[in-house]
Amino acid sequence: MKTLLRRLSPLIILIVFFGLAFLLVSTKESPEQKEETANLTIVDVMTVQQQTVSLNLPSYGVVNPKYKTQLVTEVQGRLQSLSPNFVAGGLVKKGEQLAVIEPSDYEADLMQAEAGLAQATAMLNEEIARGEVAKIEFKDFDSGMAPELGLRIPQLKKEQANVKSAQASLARAKRNLERTIIRAPFDGIIKERKVDLGQYVTLGTNLGELYDINTAEIRLPITNSDLAHLESADTPDTEVTLSASLAGKQVTWEGNIVRSENVIDEQNRMIYLVAEVIDPYLQMTATANQLPLKYGSFVSAVIKGRTVSGIAQLPRHVVRNGQVAVVKDDNSIEMRDVNIVRTDIDNVFIKDSFTTGERVSITNVANLTNGQKVKVLGESEQDELTPADDVSSDVITSAGDQ
């Protein structure tokens, strides 16, 4: 009996296994059937607001003085003294004495010129007296008119010419003496000094360079097409805001565009506008927490452009191939052609292409197409619009305004 059970045990195990398997298969439940749902692209949106804006133009430039001059000697001699302000960076006023050339030789020339004028004047007076005597002598002359030589008229003209020559020599001597004192021709800042005390200078020696501090100029390059955004392309007269980082903080200054150079640069194909800033070193209008606009500074500029209405300002990446993805009320996409009037580094300005309140996709999805359904980021499922005949358009709410 034991031998029989041992031989039949594998068969019994198989029978029990198949019975259990059949029981499990016959009692299993069918899987729940769910409707397939389409995977919608998720986009972020912003609401368009039409506004009136100034189409400002960005630019850049280096600050330079409107006037700068080389201080050059008009006489020669040894430098007798130098002003303490006649150093690089020194601020000087118009007419201020900067240097003095040894004047003794020119003082002697002046005295000699004065003596020469006095001598010529005395000779002229003497000749006038002789002429009067000659007139008396020829008073009873019966042979016609008295000769000019007899009346000493040529001699008188000679002495008059000698007096004029002496006067000219005196004026020249005075000017040369005045030129021994080097004065500032305008309010300015000393760029550099090239001479030292005791140095002998000749005619035309460059003593240094002086920059005007009353007005600063900045040449601002813009493209030829950007001229269309100014009120007047030929005679631009508009405001400009300059900014630079000084002393660890961002500082701004206000100026005006005063002219255009009206020539396109051959190297970079740009046209230059010239901006002016009055009193850049704050000598007349010093204000608290305001820093001077120093020459040589590199500044960024924002030139005020013409004012345009009906403008929508969007991030630049939103526009692809001249089109913007508009998210309609039913969350479908409309690829709309837009009228771009200007772009800058970050933004694009679009005119008369949207109505206020419309939504545009700001998500960088390159494969959006007309009519494509999308899901708006931040919009709940209850707010989504499902296509049904009994759904009123009044139920639609805008979501995802950023």
GROMACS .gro file of C-alpha atoms in nm:
model
  402
    1MET     CA    1   0.000   0.000   0.000
    2LYS     CA    2   0.281   0.235   0.086
    3THR     CA    3   0.453   0.154  -0.237
    4LEU     CA    4   0.135   0.234  -0.431
    5LEU     CA    5   0.088   0.570  -0.261
    6ARG     CA    6   0.449   0.662  -0.323
    7ARG     CA    7   0.412   0.588  -0.694
    8LEU     CA    8   0.079   0.773  -0.725
    9SER     CA    9   0.181   1.088  -0.523
   10PRO     CA   10   0.317   1.284  -0.826
   11LEU     CA   11  -0.007   1.224  -1.013
   12ILE     CA   12  -0.213   1.332  -0.713
   13ILE     CA   13  -0.007   1.652  -0.682
   14LEU     CA   14  -0.061   1.736  -1.051
   15ILE     CA   15  -0.435   1.675  -1.019
   16VAL     CA   16  -0.457   1.906  -0.714
   17PHE     CA   17  -0.246   2.176  -0.891
   18PHE     CA   18  -0.460   2.178  -1.204
   19GLY     CA   19  -0.775   2.187  -0.989
   20LEU     CA   20  -0.657   2.492  -0.801
   21ALA     CA   21  -0.550   2.665  -1.124
   22PHE     CA   22  -0.891   2.601  -1.279
   23LEU     CA   23  -1.059   2.741  -0.966
   24LEU     CA   24  -0.850   3.061  -0.980
   25VAL     CA   25  -0.916   3.119  -1.350
   26SER     CA   26  -1.287   3.064  -1.315
   27THR     CA   27  -1.324   3.308  -1.023
   28LYS     CA   28  -1.108   3.607  -1.149
   29GLU     CA   29  -1.275   3.946  -1.203
   30SER     CA   30  -1.260   4.133  -1.532
   31PRO     CA   31  -1.035   4.452  -1.526
   32GLU     CA   32  -1.211   4.786  -1.504
   33GLN     CA   33  -1.238   4.954  -1.844
   34LYS     CA   34  -1.132   5.322  -1.850
   35GLU     CA   35  -1.167   5.566  -2.131
   36GLU     CA   36  -0.844   5.666  -2.292
   37THR     CA   37  -0.755   6.034  -2.232
   38ALA     CA   38  -0.537   6.241  -2.460
   39ASN     CA   39  -0.215   6.385  -2.316
   40LEU     CA   40  -0.246   6.766  -2.341
   41THR     CA   41   0.055   6.995  -2.371
   42ILE     CA   42   0.084   7.217  -2.063
   43VAL     CA   43   0.155   7.583  -2.137
   44ASP     CA   44   0.196   7.896  -1.931
   45VAL     CA   45   0.013   8.207  -2.049
   46MET     CA   46   0.014   8.582  -1.999
   47THR     CA   47  -0.268   8.827  -2.056
   48VAL     CA   48  -0.207   9.090  -2.322
   49GLN     CA   49  -0.250   9.453  -2.225
   50GLN     CA   50  -0.248   9.716  -2.498
   51GLN     CA   51  -0.074  10.033  -2.391
   52THR     CA   52   0.083  10.354  -2.513
   53VAL     CA   53   0.460  10.333  -2.490
   54SER     CA   54   0.771  10.520  -2.594
   55LEU     CA   55   0.983  10.313  -2.828
   56ASN     CA   56   1.306  10.377  -2.641
   57LEU     CA   57   1.636  10.297  -2.809
   58PRO     CA   58   1.925  10.140  -2.616
   59SER     CA   59   2.280  10.251  -2.691
   60TYR     CA   60   2.617  10.307  -2.526
   61GLY     CA   61   2.914  10.541  -2.544
   62VAL     CA   62   3.213  10.704  -2.377
   63VAL     CA   63   3.188  11.040  -2.200
   64ASN     CA   64   3.404  11.317  -2.350
   65PRO     CA   65   3.425  11.694  -2.300
   66LYS     CA   66   3.254  11.920  -2.551
   67TYR     CA   67   3.567  12.138  -2.565
   68LYS     CA   68   3.929  12.045  -2.498
   69THR     CA   69   4.241  12.245  -2.571
   70GLN     CA   70   4.618  12.220  -2.566
   71LEU     CA   71   4.780  12.491  -2.351
   72VAL     CA   72   5.058  12.622  -2.578
   73THR     CA   73   5.310  12.900  -2.513
   74GLU     CA   74   5.307  13.210  -2.737
   75VAL     CA   75   5.638  13.344  -2.598
   76GLN     CA   76   5.957  13.179  -2.484
   77GLY     CA   77   6.140  13.183  -2.155
   78ARG     CA   78   6.191  12.999  -1.827
   79LEU     CA   79   5.890  12.892  -1.621
   80GLN     CA   80   5.899  13.111  -1.312
   81SER     CA   81   5.598  12.961  -1.126
   82LEU     CA   82   5.322  12.700  -1.156
   83SER     CA   83   4.978  12.713  -0.997
   84PRO     CA   84   4.897  12.443  -0.734
   85ASN     CA   85   4.587  12.362  -0.942
   86PHE     CA   86   4.795  12.307  -1.256
   87VAL     CA   87   4.817  11.930  -1.197
   88ALA     CA   88   4.639  11.634  -1.351
   89GLY     CA   89   4.283  11.634  -1.219
   90GLY     CA   90   4.296  11.993  -1.094
   91LEU     CA   91   3.980  12.200  -1.138
   92VAL     CA   92   4.040  12.556  -1.262
   93LYS     CA   93   3.821  12.855  -1.337
   94LYS     CA   94   3.816  13.066  -1.651
   95GLY     CA   95   4.097  13.325  -1.640
   96GLU     CA   96   4.279  13.153  -1.353
   97GLN     CA   97   4.659  13.185  -1.365
   98LEU     CA   98   4.823  12.849  -1.435
   99ALA     CA   99   5.188  12.933  -1.506
  100VAL     CA  100   5.418  13.233  -1.536
  101ILE     CA  101   5.713  13.269  -1.778
  102GLU     CA  102   6.004  13.490  -1.667
  103PRO     CA  103   5.876  13.839  -1.774
  104SER     CA  104   6.187  14.059  -1.735
  105ASP     CA  105   6.284  14.055  -2.104
  106TYR     CA  106   5.929  14.141  -2.207
  107GLU     CA  107   5.907  14.419  -1.950
  108ALA     CA  108   6.223  14.565  -2.105
  109ASP     CA  109   6.069  14.534  -2.452
  110LEU     CA  110   5.764  14.719  -2.325
  111MET     CA  111   5.972  15.003  -2.186
  112GLN     CA  112   6.163  15.027  -2.513
  113ALA     CA  113   5.836  15.036  -2.708
  114GLU     CA  114   5.702  15.311  -2.483
  115ALA     CA  115   6.019  15.512  -2.537
  116GLY     CA  116   5.998  15.461  -2.913
  117LEU     CA  117   5.638  15.586  -2.914
  118ALA     CA  118   5.730  15.890  -2.707
  119GLN     CA  119   6.017  15.971  -2.948
  120ALA     CA  120   5.796  15.927  -3.254
  121THR     CA  121   5.525  16.146  -3.099
  122ALA     CA  122   5.780  16.418  -3.027
  123MET     CA  123   5.908  16.407  -3.387
  124LEU     CA  124   5.548  16.427  -3.514
  125ASN     CA  125   5.475  16.733  -3.300
  126GLU     CA  126   5.796  16.893  -3.418
  127GLU     CA  127   5.706  16.831  -3.782
  128ILE     CA  128   5.357  16.974  -3.726
  129ALA     CA  129   5.520  17.294  -3.596
  130ARG     CA  130   5.750  17.311  -3.897
  131GLY     CA  131   5.453  17.272  -4.123
  132GLU     CA  132   5.281  17.567  -3.962
  133VAL     CA  133   5.592  17.780  -4.015
  134ALA     CA  134   5.606  17.673  -4.378
  135LYS     CA  135   5.246  17.779  -4.432
  136ILE     CA  136   5.330  18.128  -4.303
  137GLU     CA  137   5.637  18.151  -4.527
  138PHE     CA  138   5.436  18.056  -4.838
  139LYS     CA  139   5.142  18.277  -4.748
  140ASP     CA  140   5.237  18.545  -5.000
  141PHE     CA  141   5.355  18.297  -5.268
  142ASP     CA  142   5.251  18.447  -5.607
  143SER     CA  143   5.354  18.166  -5.841
  144GLY     CA  144   5.042  17.953  -5.798
  145MET     CA  145   4.991  17.697  -5.528
  146ALA     CA  146   5.270  17.635  -5.283
  147PRO     CA  147   5.458  17.303  -5.339
  148GLU     CA  148   5.377  17.015  -5.095
  149LEU     CA  149   5.747  16.970  -5.022
  150GLY     CA  150   5.770  17.334  -4.927
  151LEU     CA  151   5.473  17.298  -4.694
  152ARG     CA  152   5.643  16.984  -4.544
  153ILE     CA  153   5.341  16.764  -4.613
  154PRO     CA  154   5.550  16.451  -4.703
  155GLN     CA  155   5.761  16.496  -4.392
  156LEU     CA  156   5.441  16.517  -4.182
  157LYS     CA  157   5.305  16.191  -4.329
  158LYS     CA  158   5.637  16.019  -4.257
  159GLU     CA  159   5.626  16.119  -3.890
  160GLN     CA  160   5.262  16.009  -3.863
  161ALA     CA  161   5.360  15.667  -4.001
  162ASN     CA  162   5.645  15.647  -3.749
  163VAL     CA  163   5.398  15.710  -3.466
  164LYS     CA  164   5.167  15.433  -3.591
  165SER     CA  165   5.461  15.195  -3.611
  166ALA     CA  166   5.565  15.285  -3.257
  167GLN     CA  167   5.208  15.232  -3.136
  168ALA     CA  168   5.201  14.887  -3.299
  169SER     CA  169   5.533  14.798  -3.134
  170LEU     CA  170   5.397  14.909  -2.798
  171ALA     CA  171   5.079  14.699  -2.842
  172ARG     CA  172   5.289  14.395  -2.938
  173ALA     CA  173   5.514  14.442  -2.636
  174LYS     CA  174   5.208  14.462  -2.408
  175ARG     CA  175   5.062  14.144  -2.558
  176ASN     CA  176   5.389  13.955  -2.522
  177LEU     CA  177   5.413  14.063  -2.158
  178GLU     CA  178   5.055  13.946  -2.097
  179ARG     CA  179   5.136  13.614  -2.266
  180THR     CA  180   5.399  13.538  -2.006
  181ILE     CA  181   5.103  13.452  -1.780
  182ILE     CA  182   4.925  13.132  -1.893
  183ARG     CA  183   4.556  13.147  -1.802
  184ALA     CA  184   4.270  12.896  -1.832
  185PRO     CA  185   4.050  12.984  -2.134
  186PHE     CA  186   3.740  12.827  -1.969
  187ASP     CA  187   3.628  12.640  -1.659
  188GLY     CA  188   3.789  12.302  -1.684
  189ILE     CA  189   3.982  12.009  -1.546
  190ILE     CA  190   4.351  11.955  -1.615
  191LYS     CA  191   4.391  11.635  -1.815
  192GLU     CA  192   4.770  11.637  -1.790
  193ARG     CA  193   5.066  11.870  -1.736
  194LYS     CA  194   5.377  11.826  -1.952
  195VAL     CA  195   5.621  12.081  -1.805
  196ASP     CA  196   5.791  12.145  -1.472
  197LEU     CA  197   5.901  12.448  -1.275
  198GLY     CA  198   6.221  12.609  -1.408
  199GLN     CA  199   6.195  12.446  -1.749
  200TYR     CA  200   6.282  12.661  -2.050
  201VAL     CA  201   5.996  12.667  -2.299
  202THR     CA  202   6.007  12.787  -2.657
  203LEU     CA  203   5.738  12.926  -2.882
  204GLY     CA  204   5.465  12.662  -2.926
  205THR     CA  205   5.565  12.437  -2.636
  206ASN     CA  206   5.273  12.219  -2.517
  207LEU     CA  207   5.226  12.285  -2.146
  208GLY     CA  208   4.931  12.050  -2.091
  209GLU     CA  209   4.572  11.965  -2.185
  210LEU     CA  210   4.252  12.119  -2.046
  211TYR     CA  211   3.900  11.970  -2.061
  212ASP     CA  212   3.585  12.181  -2.038
  213ILE     CA  213   3.364  12.082  -1.740
  214ASN     CA  214   3.054  12.280  -1.835
  215THR     CA  215   2.926  12.034  -2.096
  216ALA     CA  216   2.991  11.666  -2.163
  217GLU     CA  217   2.928  11.490  -2.494
  218ILE     CA  218   2.854  11.123  -2.562
  219ARG     CA  219   2.844  10.972  -2.912
  220LEU     CA  220   2.569  10.709  -2.917
  221PRO     CA  221   2.559  10.458  -3.207
  222ILE     CA  222   2.221  10.330  -3.334
  223THR     CA  223   2.122  10.143  -3.647
  224ASN     CA  224   1.991  10.335  -3.943
  225SER     CA  225   1.653  10.162  -3.911
  226ASP     CA  226   1.618  10.276  -3.548
  227LEU     CA  227   1.597  10.638  -3.667
  228ALA     CA  228   1.236  10.562  -3.759
  229HIS     CA  229   1.154  10.535  -3.387
  230LEU     CA  230   1.256  10.897  -3.319
  231GLU     CA  231   1.018  11.191  -3.347
  232SER     CA  232   1.244  11.341  -3.613
  233ALA     CA  233   1.517  11.145  -3.789
  234ASP     CA  234   1.685  11.454  -3.939
  235THR     CA  235   1.686  11.681  -3.634
  236PRO     CA  236   1.659  11.454  -3.329
  237ASP     CA  237   1.579  11.648  -3.014
  238THR     CA  238   1.485  11.412  -2.736
  239GLU     CA  239   1.579  11.306  -2.386
  240VAL     CA  240   1.833  11.042  -2.297
  241THR     CA  241   1.905  10.863  -1.971
  242LEU     CA  242   2.264  10.756  -1.904
  243SER     CA  243   2.368  10.501  -1.646
  244ALA     CA  244   2.694  10.356  -1.521
  245SER     CA  245   2.832  10.171  -1.222
  246LEU     CA  246   3.035  10.409  -1.005
  247ALA     CA  247   3.163  10.360  -0.652
  248GLY     CA  248   2.983  10.027  -0.634
  249LYS     CA  249   2.636  10.154  -0.722
  250GLN     CA  250   2.431  10.225  -1.032
  251VAL     CA  251   2.410  10.597  -1.106
  252THR     CA  252   2.197  10.774  -1.368
  253TRP     CA  253   2.220  11.113  -1.536
  254GLU     CA  254   1.976  11.299  -1.759
  255GLY     CA  255   2.080  11.455  -2.090
  256ASN     CA  256   1.952  11.556  -2.432
  257ILE     CA  257   2.020  11.449  -2.787
  258VAL     CA  258   2.136  11.768  -2.959
  259ARG     CA  259   2.229  11.652  -3.308
  260SER     CA  260   2.296  11.365  -3.544
  261GLU     CA  261   2.629  11.328  -3.720
  262ASN     CA  262   2.434  11.237  -4.038
  263VAL     CA  263   2.706  11.003  -4.160
  264ILE     CA  264   2.692  10.623  -4.155
  265ASP     CA  265   3.012  10.476  -4.016
  266GLU     CA  266   3.186  10.263  -4.277
  267GLN     CA  267   3.317  10.017  -4.020
  268ASN     CA  268   3.006   9.923  -3.822
  269ARG     CA  269   2.728  10.067  -4.045
  270MET     CA  270   2.591  10.266  -3.750
  271ILE     CA  271   2.485  10.629  -3.730
  272TYR     CA  272   2.586  10.838  -3.429
  273LEU     CA  273   2.365  11.067  -3.221
  274VAL     CA  274   2.537  11.317  -2.992
  275ALA     CA  275   2.404  11.362  -2.638
  276GLU     CA  276   2.495  11.648  -2.406
  277VAL     CA  277   2.495  11.658  -2.027
  278ILE     CA  278   2.519  12.002  -1.864
  279ASP     CA  279   2.748  12.044  -1.562
  280PRO     CA  280   2.873  11.682  -1.551
  281TYR     CA  281   3.110  11.755  -1.260
  282LEU     CA  282   2.832  11.916  -1.050
  283GLN     CA  283   3.013  12.248  -1.009
  284MET     CA  284   2.691  12.451  -1.034
  285THR     CA  285   2.415  12.213  -0.930
  286ALA     CA  286   2.558  11.978  -0.670
  287THR     CA  287   2.292  11.747  -0.523
  288ALA     CA  288   2.300  11.496  -0.241
  289ASN     CA  289   2.390  11.136  -0.329
  290GLN     CA  290   2.468  11.236  -0.689
  291LEU     CA  291   2.807  11.149  -0.835
  292PRO     CA  292   2.981  11.343  -1.115
  293LEU     CA  293   2.980  11.206  -1.469
  294LYS     CA  294   3.354  11.167  -1.515
  295TYR     CA  295   3.518  11.190  -1.854
  296GLY     CA  296   3.625  10.857  -1.993
  297SER     CA  297   3.336  10.670  -1.828
  298PHE     CA  298   3.159  10.403  -2.032
  299VAL     CA  299   2.784  10.453  -2.000
  300SER     CA  300   2.469  10.277  -2.116
  301ALA     CA  301   2.203  10.499  -2.269
  302VAL     CA  302   1.828  10.482  -2.321
  303ILE     CA  303   1.713  10.727  -2.588
  304LYS     CA  304   1.348  10.829  -2.563
  305GLY     CA  305   1.169  10.737  -2.885
  306ARG     CA  306   0.837  10.842  -3.032
  307THR     CA  307   0.517  10.754  -2.848
  308VAL     CA  308   0.298  10.486  -3.009
  309SER     CA  309  -0.045  10.358  -2.899
  310GLY     CA  310  -0.192  10.008  -2.932
  311ILE     CA  311   0.134   9.837  -2.839
  312ALA     CA  312   0.159   9.495  -2.672
  313GLN     CA  313   0.495   9.425  -2.511
  314LEU     CA  314   0.584   9.054  -2.500
  315PRO     CA  315   0.898   8.852  -2.422
  316ARG     CA  316   1.107   8.811  -2.732
  317HIS     CA  317   1.105   8.430  -2.727
  318VAL     CA  318   0.725   8.427  -2.763
  319VAL     CA  319   0.749   8.519  -3.134
  320ARG     CA  320   0.846   8.239  -3.372
  321ASN     CA  321   0.865   8.301  -3.746
  322GLY     CA  322   0.659   8.619  -3.710
  323GLN     CA  323   0.380   8.435  -3.524
  324VAL     CA  324   0.252   8.422  -3.167
  325ALA     CA  325   0.059   8.130  -3.011
  326VAL     CA  326  -0.271   8.274  -2.885
  327VAL     CA  327  -0.461   8.056  -2.634
  328LYS     CA  328  -0.832   8.094  -2.711
  329ASP     CA  329  -1.117   8.066  -2.462
  330ASP     CA  330  -1.160   7.693  -2.533
  331ASN     CA  331  -0.786   7.635  -2.469
  332SER     CA  332  -0.711   7.581  -2.835
  333ILE     CA  333  -0.413   7.736  -3.009
  334GLU     CA  334  -0.428   8.004  -3.278
  335MET     CA  335  -0.097   8.078  -3.450
  336ARG     CA  336  -0.142   8.447  -3.529
  337ASP     CA  337   0.072   8.663  -3.757
  338VAL     CA  338   0.172   8.982  -3.574
  339ASN     CA  339   0.292   9.329  -3.670
  340ILE     CA  340   0.631   9.378  -3.504
  341VAL     CA  341   0.735   9.743  -3.485
  342ARG     CA  342   1.049   9.699  -3.276
  343THR     CA  343   1.255   9.445  -3.084
  344ASP     CA  344   1.526   9.476  -2.823
  345ILE     CA  345   1.735   9.227  -2.629
  346ASP     CA  346   1.449   9.108  -2.406
  347ASN     CA  347   1.120   9.227  -2.553
  348VAL     CA  348   0.924   9.259  -2.874
  349PHE     CA  349   0.676   9.540  -2.938
  350ILE     CA  350   0.369   9.441  -3.140
  351LYS     CA  351   0.114   9.689  -3.275
  352ASP     CA  352  -0.258   9.635  -3.345
  353SER     CA  353  -0.238   9.255  -3.339
  354PHE     CA  354  -0.418   9.176  -3.011
  355THR     CA  355  -0.710   9.293  -2.803
  356THR     CA  356  -0.671   9.360  -2.433
  357GLY     CA  357  -0.737   9.045  -2.229
  358GLU     CA  358  -0.626   8.789  -2.487
  359ARG     CA  359  -0.392   8.517  -2.366
  360VAL     CA  360  -0.069   8.419  -2.535
  361SER     CA  361   0.154   8.122  -2.460
  362ILE     CA  362   0.486   8.216  -2.304
  363THR     CA  363   0.601   7.853  -2.284
  364ASN     CA  364   0.872   7.779  -2.536
  365VAL     CA  365   0.692   7.498  -2.722
  366ALA     CA  366   0.811   7.490  -3.081
  367ASN     CA  367   0.557   7.241  -3.215
  368LEU     CA  368   0.230   7.415  -3.130
  369THR     CA  369  -0.014   7.415  -3.423
  370ASN     CA  370  -0.343   7.580  -3.511
  371GLY     CA  371  -0.637   7.419  -3.333
  372GLN     CA  372  -0.423   7.216  -3.093
  373LYS     CA  373  -0.575   7.169  -2.747
  374VAL     CA  374  -0.357   7.260  -2.451
  375LYS     CA  375  -0.379   7.269  -2.074
  376VAL     CA  376  -0.310   7.603  -1.909
  377LEU     CA  377  -0.067   7.589  -1.619
  378GLY     CA  378  -0.249   7.653  -1.291
  379GLU     CA  379  -0.596   7.591  -1.434
  380SER     CA  380  -0.800   7.326  -1.244
  381GLU     CA  381  -0.990   7.050  -1.423
  382GLN     CA  382  -1.322   7.207  -1.324
  383ASP     CA  383  -1.223   7.525  -1.502
  384GLU     CA  384  -1.131   7.343  -1.823
  385LEU     CA  385  -1.378   7.373  -2.106
  386THR     CA  386  -1.504   7.042  -2.248
  387PRO     CA  387  -1.672   7.048  -2.587
  388ALA     CA  388  -2.047   6.995  -2.527
  389ASP     CA  389  -2.354   7.152  -2.678
  390ASP     CA  390  -2.507   7.249  -2.343
  391VAL     CA  391  -2.205   7.440  -2.216
  392SER     CA  392  -2.244   7.816  -2.235
  393SER     CA  393  -1.954   8.043  -2.318
  394ASP     CA  394  -2.036   8.242  -2.004
  395VAL     CA  395  -1.887   7.961  -1.796
  396ILE     CA  396  -1.541   8.015  -1.946
  397THR     CA  397  -1.296   8.180  -1.711
  398SER     CA  398  -0.949   8.292  -1.790
  399ALA     CA  399  -0.677   8.127  -1.592
  400GLY     CA  400  -0.306   8.133  -1.566
  401ASP     CA  401  -0.265   8.512  -1.585
  402GLN     CA  402   0.086   8.585  -1.494
   0.00000   0.00000   0.00000
